[in-house]
Amino acid sequence: MHDLPDDREGRPAEQPLLPGHNTARSALTCRYRCGNACSHDAPNRTLNPYFGDVVRRALSRRGVLKSGAVLALATGGVTATAVAAESGATPSGARPARGLDFEPVVPNNADAVTVPAGYAQQVVIRWGDAVLPGAPRFDPRGQSAKAQAGQFGYNCDYMALLDLPRRHGHQLLVVNHEYTNEEIMFFGYDPANPTREQVEIAWAAHGMTVLVVRPDRNSGRLWPVAGDALNRRITATTPIALSGPAAGSDLLKTAADPTGRRVLGTLNNCGGGVTPWGTVLTGEENFNQYFANAAAVTDPVAKARLARYGLPGGASQRKWERFDDRFDIAREPNEPNRHGWVVEIDPHDPHSTPRKRTALGRFKHEAAEPRLTRDGRVALYMGDDERFDYLYKYVSAQAHRKGGGASARAHNMTLLDEGTLYVARFTGDSPADRIDGTGTLPDDGAFDGGGEWIPLATGTTSHVPGMSAEEVYVFTRLAADKVGATKMDRPEDVEPHIHTGRVYVALTNNKDRGATGKAGPDEANPRTGNKHGHVLELDEHRSDAAAKTFRWRLMLICGDPDDPSTYFAGYDKEQVSPISCPDNIAFDEHGNLWLATDGNALGSNDGLFAVPVKGPQRGHVKQFLTVPRAAETCGPIITGDRVLVAAQHPGESDGATAENPGSAWPDGPGTLPRPSVVSVWAERRRG
């Protein structure tokens, strides 16, 4: 941990912040994950309404409830017995929500995956484990690009677990690999002078893995089937097609691809989704950090476009531009435009070409979760993970066809190429003059408001004055600026509820709120500096995903339950687990909401939390697990048999190197930390 927020008084800081660095992540994570985005001004300089302003009209404290949550340090091993009374256990005599009958894990700083008493765990697959036929055993001191191209990639994030109907007893696990941290991957790494081999290993460690797994009949274990014919690695050099209305645009053409229809690789893959026809969507997020030399561009329009997407003026962190001209904006000014899309892959066909779907817009994509409209069309919900950026929706022009036949599948594979792209505008229910900035309950006592989806483009038709449709798709942020979309606090995962269709949005944090020259805490949130984030519920008109209007409310205002600015859907704050920085979202078969955190600002490891969204337990947040030291919890999958999480960047603490690792997980002392997929399940009780 590199800095201590003000709610961690009495603990000495271990490392100073970088200039402008203001998150609970380590500075090392910020450098390699997002290119120090938090140390720069947010790219959105518009005067559009800030979601903090909107929520403030509808949010206030409902009284201060004393919390009994106690921050404790877990010790000893990978399974810690929860202290229920101190961490948010169900009150004595109360029945837990269906599917959530576990004792919450106590917040901790253990270098382990800590799970509730009565649960077991298994590392399913690690960075460097074999995926393709002939891939060698991982050798941390003998890595090669050829080996990595056949091995499980680095920093696993989003995951999908798909059935294989024709192969009983097997499933398909699809995993994103968001980014690499060469300083803790390679012995002897010099950040100023990486070698070509190190760069090519990093290219191969990006992208995605498709892996056949075999569920264990007697436990929640998943056994990887290395070398299976369906297994696949997609990397930063895999050929990918550009499709949809912007494909072939002059804005996407380069010397290597004068057609503007074929790009190499997918970068910084974060959240995603699974389509009704069985393909997997993956969002390219912090792609800007891989490019260099934006300052060489002198045209004012081009410079403004680059600035809105946060492209660096000088050298990149990884120096890839030294080894491939496409990462040098001075040489290939359009190459950044070919990243920042949602990519669709067919995991059932290892020979298929992935496609970047330009109709879904270009920004820092977090999530692409589908829901069918009442007339059978496909709606996708997407967040732009940046301070003060926006929430988007796409609705296809044609309806989804049921069935697995060739004709239906061919039709469905076109649905993400033609439709309407929207951005959200939120309004509050309380007059601004009734909000005094203290969090006092507004007159209507409401935590809700309304909103509308503003169309940006439909097919080749632009709805934004002064911008062509191609410009809307390639520079979607600028289009959303023009129509007055509402600024949000880093909208990350966005998912419709599996039963109700209600849309849940994880807004991770935005500590710039209230800073000098930035939007203040007038309606979005009662706190100056939203360092813990919140969770929003959105109900579209008549529960139709094609609706143009919606109602919204805040379900959770995250943080320490003892903080009067926090809110847990009205649930007794003495009984909830502390939660900070919600990121990924999932639902279990009972409809409970599960939240993975990223950058916990309460001083303990990130974790996975569960919370009912209806009934008497609504708002009762319970911590299910924590991930190892300096790691992030990603990609949760919740089934009746197991919980899967991706433990990303373990040991990515300030000062860590391969020679001086910040974690020994998962293989123990003397080893490199290895991002891994973990399965957790309830042990059978013997009577």
XYZ file of C-alpha atoms in Angstrom:
687
model
C 0.000 0.000 0.000
C 1.436 3.376 -0.976
C -0.743 5.914 0.755
C -3.220 5.992 3.564
C -6.610 7.635 3.092
C -7.923 9.738 5.955
C -10.032 6.847 7.241
C -6.882 4.846 8.004
C -5.524 7.143 10.667
C -2.735 5.850 12.847
C -1.113 3.622 10.238
C 2.150 4.798 8.725
C 2.318 5.343 4.992
C 4.765 3.016 3.272
C 5.227 4.938 0.023
C 4.518 8.513 -1.077
C 2.018 9.204 -3.793
C 3.074 10.088 -7.286
C 2.209 13.679 -8.170
C -1.548 13.683 -8.684
C -1.864 10.032 -7.765
C -5.008 9.738 -5.691
C -6.253 6.190 -5.559
C -5.801 3.275 -3.170
C -4.059 1.310 -5.908
C -0.291 1.176 -5.855
C 1.514 3.646 -8.088
C 2.987 0.631 -9.907
C -0.505 -0.571 -10.816
C -1.454 2.891 -12.044
C 1.598 3.045 -14.302
C 1.042 -0.265 -16.023
C -2.710 -0.694 -15.913
C -3.955 2.685 -17.086
C -0.891 4.782 -17.843
C -1.251 6.914 -14.699
C -4.666 8.162 -15.790
C -5.408 9.424 -12.286
C -2.301 11.630 -12.229
C -3.505 13.619 -15.234
C -6.500 15.871 -15.677
C -9.586 13.931 -16.756
C -9.926 14.122 -20.570
C -13.506 15.406 -20.288
C -13.244 19.210 -20.115
C -16.883 19.895 -21.078
C -19.474 21.678 -18.965
C -21.920 18.785 -19.237
C -23.844 17.982 -16.037
C -21.870 15.974 -13.518
C -23.537 12.922 -12.041
C -22.468 14.149 -8.627
C -24.748 17.124 -9.224
C -27.614 14.874 -10.251
C -27.406 12.395 -7.418
C -26.977 15.113 -4.845
C -30.547 16.246 -5.507
C -31.735 12.754 -4.703
C -29.357 11.552 -2.002
C -28.830 12.308 1.637
C -28.152 10.575 4.876
C -31.055 8.907 6.618
C -29.419 9.196 9.984
C -26.155 8.052 11.402
C -26.065 4.351 12.278
C -23.177 3.125 14.325
C -21.354 0.263 12.687
C -19.999 -2.768 14.433
C -17.714 -3.637 11.530
C -14.145 -4.117 12.694
C -11.140 -4.101 10.400
C -9.134 -7.166 11.341
C -5.973 -8.713 10.032
C -6.446 -12.288 8.909
C -3.575 -14.572 9.740
C -2.462 -18.051 8.913
C -3.134 -19.847 5.660
C -5.496 -19.520 2.759
C -8.729 -20.118 4.694
C -9.659 -17.801 7.546
C -12.589 -18.382 9.882
C -14.903 -15.376 9.697
C -15.756 -13.386 12.788
C -19.431 -12.974 12.045
C -20.364 -10.460 14.707
C -17.575 -8.124 13.610
C -17.911 -8.323 9.847
C -21.589 -8.187 9.000
C -23.103 -11.562 9.759
C -26.838 -12.072 9.599
C -28.352 -11.011 12.949
C -29.170 -13.813 15.343
C -32.541 -15.326 14.460
C -32.735 -13.681 11.004
C -32.791 -15.899 7.945
C -30.071 -15.135 5.376
C -31.085 -14.421 1.806
C -31.364 -17.515 -0.337
C -27.955 -18.461 -1.696
C -26.053 -16.298 0.801
C -25.842 -18.594 3.815
C -22.181 -17.991 4.648
C -20.344 -16.159 7.391
C -18.678 -13.037 5.996
C -14.919 -12.938 5.683
C -13.203 -10.369 7.865
C -11.330 -7.641 5.930
C -7.624 -8.502 5.936
C -4.218 -8.025 4.330
C -3.297 -11.691 3.966
C -1.203 -12.828 1.010
C -3.819 -15.430 0.141
C -7.307 -15.931 -1.184
C -9.344 -15.956 2.020
C -12.741 -17.681 1.892
C -15.508 -18.332 4.441
C -15.345 -21.196 6.896
C -16.702 -24.348 5.273
C -15.460 -23.432 1.797
C -12.556 -24.844 -0.212
C -10.600 -23.382 -3.119
C -8.385 -24.315 -6.054
C -6.168 -22.390 -8.454
C -7.596 -23.404 -11.834
C -4.916 -21.897 -14.063
C -1.988 -19.484 -13.629
C -0.108 -17.093 -15.839
C 2.254 -19.240 -17.917
C 0.359 -22.544 -17.617
C 0.044 -24.462 -20.893
C -3.027 -23.811 -23.063
C -2.100 -24.832 -26.619
C -0.548 -28.117 -27.759
C 3.219 -28.177 -27.295
C 3.334 -25.215 -24.921
C 6.227 -25.681 -22.484
C 6.118 -25.620 -18.706
C 6.399 -22.095 -17.331
C 10.002 -21.047 -16.705
C 10.175 -17.603 -15.055
C 13.844 -17.177 -16.017
C 13.511 -18.670 -19.477
C 10.440 -16.942 -20.892
C 10.013 -16.528 -24.637
C 7.394 -14.993 -26.914
C 6.829 -18.357 -28.603
C 6.180 -20.047 -25.262
C 3.897 -17.265 -23.993
C 1.789 -17.411 -27.152
C 0.777 -20.942 -26.140
C 0.444 -20.272 -22.419
C -2.163 -18.611 -20.227
C -1.728 -14.831 -20.468
C -1.080 -12.234 -17.803
C -3.506 -10.300 -15.569
C -6.724 -12.221 -16.061
C -9.872 -10.080 -15.860
C -13.319 -10.786 -17.335
C -14.355 -14.449 -17.519
C -17.182 -16.414 -19.120
C -18.015 -20.078 -18.536
C -19.911 -21.655 -21.439
C -21.522 -25.036 -21.901
C -20.333 -27.499 -24.531
C -23.544 -29.375 -25.408
C -21.771 -31.956 -27.569
C -19.120 -32.713 -24.947
C -20.727 -33.924 -21.769
C -18.668 -33.149 -18.690
C -16.731 -30.286 -20.270
C -17.127 -26.521 -20.373
C -15.418 -23.620 -22.087
C -13.678 -20.965 -19.969
C -12.991 -17.662 -21.735
C -10.666 -15.211 -19.951
C -9.425 -11.704 -20.770
C -5.827 -10.635 -20.166
C -5.950 -6.925 -19.475
C -2.354 -5.740 -19.287
C 1.227 -6.680 -18.404
C 3.584 -5.403 -15.723
C 7.028 -6.105 -17.040
C 8.768 -4.950 -13.864
C 7.423 -7.915 -11.917
C 7.352 -10.351 -14.861
C 10.998 -10.242 -15.938
C 14.223 -10.589 -13.997
C 16.642 -7.809 -14.871
C 14.002 -5.645 -16.532
C 15.084 -2.094 -17.388
C 11.980 0.097 -17.940
C 14.027 2.580 -19.950
C 15.459 -0.094 -22.258
C 13.196 -3.138 -22.715
C 14.450 -5.821 -25.059
C 12.569 -6.942 -28.161
C 12.035 -10.360 -26.612
C 10.468 -8.814 -23.500
C 8.191 -6.654 -25.641
C 7.103 -9.603 -27.769
C 6.432 -11.673 -24.641
C 4.221 -8.847 -23.391
C 2.348 -8.765 -26.713
C 1.720 -12.489 -26.376
C 0.597 -12.116 -22.743
C -2.169 -9.654 -23.699
C -5.496 -10.596 -25.237
C -7.628 -13.600 -24.347
C -7.548 -17.311 -23.556
C -10.165 -19.866 -24.578
C -9.727 -23.028 -22.516
C -11.657 -26.274 -22.232
C -12.147 -27.257 -18.573
C -13.524 -30.392 -16.944
C -15.634 -29.925 -13.791
C -14.851 -32.294 -10.939
C -17.875 -34.448 -10.024
C -17.145 -34.383 -6.310
C -16.118 -30.760 -5.740
C -16.051 -27.327 -7.314
C -12.695 -27.881 -8.964
C -12.198 -27.213 -12.660
C -9.443 -29.139 -14.414
C -7.861 -27.427 -17.448
C -7.671 -29.582 -20.561
C -4.378 -28.328 -21.967
C -3.898 -28.838 -25.685
C -7.589 -29.302 -26.493
C -8.556 -28.547 -30.104
C -10.900 -25.758 -28.949
C -8.234 -24.009 -26.897
C -7.055 -20.684 -28.256
C -4.866 -17.676 -27.475
C -5.702 -14.259 -28.897
C -2.869 -11.740 -28.464
C -1.755 -8.222 -29.347
C -0.754 -9.481 -32.816
C -3.779 -11.639 -33.735
C -5.486 -10.462 -36.977
C -8.896 -8.976 -36.156
C -11.540 -7.639 -38.540
C -13.139 -4.208 -38.194
C -16.864 -4.423 -38.935
C -19.883 -2.174 -38.858
C -20.536 1.362 -40.082
C -17.044 2.780 -39.446
C -15.155 -0.125 -41.042
C -13.200 1.116 -44.055
C -13.309 4.727 -42.874
C -10.376 6.958 -43.696
C -10.089 7.463 -39.947
C -9.117 3.782 -39.571
C -6.664 3.412 -42.459
C -2.923 2.950 -41.888
C 0.104 2.164 -44.031
C -0.126 -1.474 -42.963
C -3.892 -1.579 -43.573
C -4.957 0.819 -46.363
C -8.427 -0.777 -46.315
C -9.188 0.256 -42.730
C -10.733 -3.159 -42.144
C -8.063 -5.317 -40.531
C -6.185 -4.569 -37.319
C -3.574 -6.487 -35.367
C -4.463 -7.441 -31.818
C -6.688 -6.431 -28.966
C -5.308 -4.451 -26.019
C -6.257 -3.849 -22.392
C -9.265 -6.159 -22.392
C -11.390 -5.529 -19.336
C -15.134 -6.220 -18.841
C -17.264 -8.109 -21.317
C -20.403 -10.122 -21.833
C -21.940 -13.207 -23.460
C -24.403 -12.810 -26.326
C -27.657 -14.805 -26.651
C -26.058 -16.631 -29.606
C -23.051 -17.814 -27.575
C -20.258 -15.475 -28.581
C -18.165 -13.524 -26.091
C -17.743 -9.747 -26.054
C -14.669 -8.102 -24.589
C -14.093 -4.378 -24.091
C -10.821 -2.626 -24.851
C -10.277 -0.198 -21.988
C -7.060 1.784 -21.308
C -5.703 1.397 -24.833
C -4.316 4.949 -24.899
C -1.288 4.090 -22.746
C 0.304 1.861 -25.402
C 0.828 4.708 -27.889
C 3.463 7.423 -28.016
C 4.258 10.855 -29.404
C 0.845 12.503 -29.670
C 2.667 15.824 -29.270
C 4.008 15.393 -32.804
C 0.504 16.011 -34.175
C -0.020 19.697 -34.951
C -3.473 19.799 -36.550
C -5.766 21.338 -33.898
C -8.729 19.063 -34.630
C -6.559 15.944 -34.477
C -4.858 17.210 -31.293
C -8.225 17.747 -29.616
C -9.327 14.241 -30.529
C -6.134 12.739 -29.135
C -6.447 14.780 -25.949
C -10.051 13.667 -25.380
C -8.809 10.071 -25.355
C -5.794 10.766 -23.142
C -3.071 9.851 -25.654
C 0.417 10.603 -24.201
C 2.482 13.348 -25.770
C 5.847 11.630 -25.384
C 7.170 8.096 -25.036
C 4.929 5.304 -23.795
C 5.561 3.477 -20.508
C 6.481 0.210 -22.247
C 8.369 1.753 -25.224
C 6.608 -0.475 -27.742
C 6.939 2.270 -30.355
C 10.637 1.370 -30.591
C 9.738 -2.048 -31.963
C 6.603 -1.425 -34.053
C 5.734 1.824 -35.853
C 2.014 1.303 -35.284
C 2.458 2.395 -31.665
C 4.070 5.693 -32.750
C 1.389 8.303 -33.438
C 3.938 10.450 -35.288
C 4.259 7.639 -37.851
C 0.763 6.117 -37.705
C -1.690 8.774 -36.467
C -4.745 6.577 -37.102
C -3.569 3.471 -35.251
C -5.051 4.548 -31.873
C -8.433 4.863 -33.612
C -8.318 1.120 -34.246
C -8.407 0.375 -30.507
C -10.977 1.143 -27.842
C -13.720 -1.054 -29.295
C -15.826 -4.007 -28.211
C -14.455 -7.212 -29.726
C -16.673 -10.216 -30.481
C -15.121 -13.677 -30.606
C -16.651 -17.075 -31.318
C -15.063 -19.339 -28.694
C -16.612 -22.429 -30.270
C -14.638 -21.924 -33.502
C -10.883 -21.618 -32.880
C -10.345 -20.688 -36.546
C -12.811 -17.788 -36.618
C -11.670 -14.180 -36.969
C -12.551 -11.893 -34.045
C -14.367 -8.680 -34.957
C -14.183 -5.172 -33.544
C -17.783 -3.923 -33.678
C -17.624 -0.235 -34.583
C -21.387 0.327 -34.164
C -20.825 0.075 -30.408
C -18.641 3.188 -30.335
C -15.061 3.821 -29.306
C -14.114 4.711 -25.733
C -12.586 3.011 -22.694
C -14.989 0.099 -22.717
C -15.910 -1.588 -19.469
C -18.607 -4.208 -20.007
C -20.848 -5.053 -22.945
C -23.729 -6.860 -21.326
C -26.785 -7.811 -23.407
C -30.511 -7.869 -22.791
C -33.330 -8.504 -25.268
C -35.928 -5.823 -25.932
C -39.634 -6.670 -25.853
C -39.615 -7.156 -29.627
C -36.530 -9.386 -29.509
C -33.782 -6.960 -30.477
C -30.470 -6.897 -28.627
C -29.554 -4.100 -26.229
C -26.014 -3.739 -24.874
C -25.029 -1.614 -21.870
C -21.530 -0.145 -21.709
C -19.555 2.067 -19.327
C -16.667 4.378 -20.206
C -14.223 3.874 -17.341
C -12.922 7.390 -16.888
C -13.578 10.126 -14.364
C -16.467 12.298 -15.565
C -17.310 10.077 -18.538
C -20.512 8.438 -19.668
C -22.914 5.494 -19.705
C -23.942 4.096 -23.114
C -26.491 1.749 -24.653
C -26.763 0.124 -28.084
C -29.966 -1.347 -29.558
C -29.787 -3.510 -32.682
C -31.950 -2.754 -35.717
C -32.929 -6.402 -36.240
C -34.317 -8.979 -33.839
C -32.402 -11.938 -32.476
C -33.280 -15.287 -34.050
C -33.585 -18.277 -31.754
C -31.992 -21.621 -32.472
C -28.503 -22.878 -33.207
C -28.879 -23.469 -36.921
C -26.485 -22.015 -39.467
C -29.026 -19.502 -40.805
C -29.968 -18.157 -37.378
C -26.331 -17.947 -36.340
C -25.292 -16.106 -39.500
C -28.098 -13.588 -38.932
C -27.244 -13.084 -35.255
C -23.597 -12.456 -36.083
C -24.714 -9.271 -37.898
C -26.759 -7.797 -35.035
C -23.930 -5.736 -33.582
C -23.165 -4.033 -36.892
C -26.367 -2.059 -37.387
C -28.398 -0.347 -34.700
C -28.578 2.832 -32.632
C -25.929 3.987 -30.181
C -27.186 6.055 -27.211
C -25.664 7.924 -24.270
C -27.366 8.600 -20.938
C -28.512 11.909 -19.495
C -29.639 11.884 -15.845
C -31.911 14.332 -14.029
C -32.660 14.621 -10.332
C -36.054 14.941 -8.655
C -35.176 17.679 -6.166
C -34.645 21.375 -6.917
C -31.042 22.518 -6.722
C -31.846 25.217 -4.172
C -32.986 22.532 -1.704
C -29.523 20.944 -1.683
C -27.154 22.674 0.728
C -24.136 20.401 0.268
C -24.364 18.840 3.743
C -26.230 15.713 2.686
C -29.448 16.849 4.374
C -32.420 14.854 3.150
C -34.198 16.720 0.322
C -37.874 17.551 0.694
C -39.069 14.595 -1.354
C -36.937 12.152 0.658
C -36.017 10.415 -2.564
C -32.813 8.751 -3.714
C -34.051 8.612 -7.299
C -34.462 10.553 -10.493
C -35.178 10.210 -14.182
C -33.228 10.147 -17.381
C -33.163 9.620 -21.101
C -31.110 7.804 -23.698
C -29.893 10.322 -26.276
C -29.275 8.867 -29.760
C -25.820 9.441 -31.245
C -25.933 7.495 -34.503
C -28.044 4.904 -36.310
C -26.237 2.956 -38.993
C -24.717 5.530 -41.336
C -26.889 8.367 -39.985
C -25.496 10.736 -37.382
C -27.777 12.361 -34.797
C -25.031 14.733 -33.631
C -24.836 18.103 -35.395
C -21.467 18.756 -36.998
C -20.302 15.137 -36.895
C -20.593 12.417 -39.519
C -21.655 8.930 -38.444
C -18.085 7.697 -38.872
C -16.854 10.481 -36.604
C -19.490 9.619 -34.002
C -18.350 5.997 -33.866
C -14.607 6.713 -33.877
C -14.786 9.724 -31.538
C -17.773 8.720 -29.443
C -16.665 10.707 -26.407
C -16.753 13.928 -28.422
C -20.213 13.077 -29.757
C -21.489 12.457 -26.223
C -19.963 15.764 -25.122
C -21.922 17.596 -27.809
C -25.333 16.215 -26.833
C -24.921 17.016 -23.144
C -24.514 13.563 -21.618
C -24.185 13.353 -17.827
C -20.724 12.992 -16.332
C -20.334 9.875 -14.217
C -17.874 8.684 -11.567
C -16.017 6.032 -13.587
C -18.850 3.796 -14.825
C -17.347 0.321 -14.926
C -19.367 -2.883 -15.112
C -23.001 -2.521 -16.213
C -25.313 -5.551 -16.085
C -29.032 -6.208 -16.426
C -30.566 -8.305 -13.649
C -31.151 -11.891 -14.796
C -34.808 -11.856 -13.632
C -36.062 -8.275 -13.618
C -33.993 -6.666 -16.376
C -33.197 -3.787 -14.021
C -29.757 -2.447 -14.926
C -27.038 -2.165 -12.270
C -24.079 0.164 -12.723
C -20.865 0.047 -10.681
C -19.406 3.549 -10.322
C -15.980 2.830 -8.875
C -14.792 6.205 -7.577
C -13.809 9.742 -8.516
C -11.725 11.475 -5.888
C -11.469 14.571 -8.085
C -14.981 15.591 -7.189
C -14.787 18.766 -5.163
C -11.138 19.398 -6.040
C -10.120 22.884 -7.140
C -11.697 23.643 -10.487
C -13.711 20.409 -10.493
C -17.383 19.686 -9.946
C -18.383 19.862 -6.288
C -20.552 17.623 -4.098
C -23.898 19.241 -4.723
C -26.146 16.380 -5.838
C -24.168 13.327 -6.863
C -22.980 12.387 -3.439
C -22.792 13.878 0.065
C -19.033 13.338 0.174
C -16.340 15.599 -1.168
C -14.137 13.275 -3.174
C -15.902 10.050 -4.085
C -13.111 7.656 -3.152
C -15.341 4.653 -2.354
C -17.846 4.676 -5.233
C -21.492 3.650 -5.413
C -23.935 1.326 -7.177
C -26.841 2.600 -9.252
C -30.082 0.856 -10.250
C -31.752 1.853 -13.497
C -35.323 0.932 -14.486
C -36.176 1.495 -18.131
C -39.715 2.533 -19.054
C -42.077 -0.471 -18.987
C -38.985 -2.635 -18.339
C -38.226 -2.505 -22.054
C -34.574 -2.384 -23.079
C -35.599 -0.390 -26.159
C -37.055 2.415 -24.017
C -35.754 5.945 -24.452
C -36.410 6.958 -20.816
C -35.678 5.489 -17.399
C -35.884 5.971 -13.646
C -32.856 5.524 -11.413
C -31.936 5.217 -7.761
C -28.782 4.655 -5.761
C -28.699 1.278 -4.046
C -25.302 1.506 -2.339
C -23.103 4.418 -1.338
C -19.939 2.517 -0.504
C -17.379 2.968 2.235
C -17.006 2.354 5.943
C -20.465 1.709 7.444
C -19.467 3.994 10.313
C -19.243 6.879 7.844
C -22.585 8.742 7.876
C -22.331 9.404 4.131
C -22.604 5.683 3.309
C -25.899 4.026 2.479
C -26.828 0.356 2.067
C -30.338 0.492 0.568
C -31.677 1.344 4.024
C -30.299 -1.825 5.643
C -28.955 -1.604 9.199
C -25.347 -0.487 8.796
C -24.302 -2.309 11.959
C -24.722 -5.561 10.045
C -22.967 -4.927 6.715
C -19.422 -5.591 5.523
C -17.344 -2.524 4.619
C -17.035 -2.203 0.842
C -15.002 0.218 -1.276
C -14.610 0.754 -5.038
C -17.139 -1.598 -6.714
C -15.970 -2.693 -10.153
C -17.234 -5.977 -11.650
C -20.833 -7.189 -11.284
C -22.406 -10.643 -11.439
C -25.684 -12.286 -10.397
C -26.296 -15.713 -8.914
C -29.215 -17.969 -9.829
C -31.293 -16.459 -7.011
C -30.840 -12.929 -8.332
C -28.408 -11.720 -5.665
C -25.918 -9.084 -6.768
C -22.197 -9.879 -6.439
C -19.623 -7.087 -6.514
C -15.874 -7.359 -7.065
C -13.776 -4.432 -5.869
C -10.768 -2.648 -7.354
C -8.662 -0.288 -5.266
C -10.203 -0.743 -1.828
C -9.594 2.573 -0.048
C -10.384 1.181 3.421
C -6.934 -0.308 3.990
C -7.649 -4.011 3.377
C -7.347 -6.307 0.381
C -9.874 -6.190 -2.436
C -12.620 -8.763 -2.353
C -15.900 -10.201 -3.584
C -19.167 -9.194 -1.926
C -22.755 -10.386 -2.198
C -25.913 -8.376 -1.547
C -29.615 -9.146 -2.041
C -31.453 -6.619 -4.208
C -34.947 -7.407 -2.930
C -36.730 -8.567 0.209
C -35.926 -7.826 3.861
C -32.203 -8.464 3.319
C -31.899 -5.891 0.497
C -28.705 -3.928 1.078
C -27.153 -6.515 3.446
C -23.628 -6.527 1.988
C -21.574 -9.601 2.967
C -17.954 -10.152 2.065
C -17.417 -13.589 0.495
C -13.655 -13.563 -0.115
C -10.527 -11.469 -0.322
C -7.734 -11.751 -2.880
C -3.984 -11.718 -2.144
C -1.823 -8.760 -1.293
C -2.005 -5.881 -3.846
C -4.308 -7.915 -6.104
C -7.636 -6.934 -7.624
C -10.777 -9.062 -7.715
C -12.000 -9.583 -11.289
C -14.369 -11.535 -13.499
C -16.667 -13.172 -10.951
C -18.789 -16.071 -12.136
C -21.402 -17.371 -9.691
C -22.975 -20.777 -10.347
C -24.780 -23.290 -8.194
C -21.574 -25.307 -7.883
C -18.789 -22.759 -7.534
C -17.651 -19.162 -7.462
C -14.894 -18.229 -9.892
C -12.725 -15.136 -9.539
C -9.686 -13.854 -11.381
C -7.007 -12.626 -8.983
C -5.317 -9.915 -11.022
C -1.885 -8.334 -10.403
C -1.002 -10.012 -7.059
C 2.052 -8.374 -5.510
C 1.830 -5.256 -7.660
C 2.943 -3.020 -4.820
C 5.271 -0.048 -5.007
C 8.901 -1.073 -5.165
C 8.104 -4.629 -6.229
C 10.246 -6.273 -8.902
C 10.822 -9.829 -10.058
C 13.866 -9.872 -7.779
C 11.891 -8.405 -4.879
C 8.322 -9.678 -5.344
C 5.447 -8.083 -3.469
C 3.614 -11.401 -3.116
C 4.412 -15.110 -3.037
C 0.945 -16.141 -4.212
C -0.008 -18.650 -5.493
C 3.113 -20.852 -5.488
C 4.782 -19.834 -2.240
C 8.066 -18.223 -1.160
C 10.811 -17.887 -3.759
C 8.406 -17.687 -6.724
C 7.012 -14.916 -8.896
C 3.437 -13.858 -8.172
C 1.199 -15.189 -10.943
C -2.247 -13.818 -11.816
C -4.623 -16.782 -11.638
C -8.201 -18.006 -11.873
C -9.539 -19.419 -8.589
C -12.536 -21.682 -7.966
C -14.287 -21.644 -4.565
C -16.986 -24.047 -3.409
C -18.836 -25.163 -0.299
C -17.442 -28.333 1.216
C -19.942 -31.100 1.776
C -20.957 -31.440 5.370
C -20.799 -34.909 6.784
C -23.623 -35.789 9.118
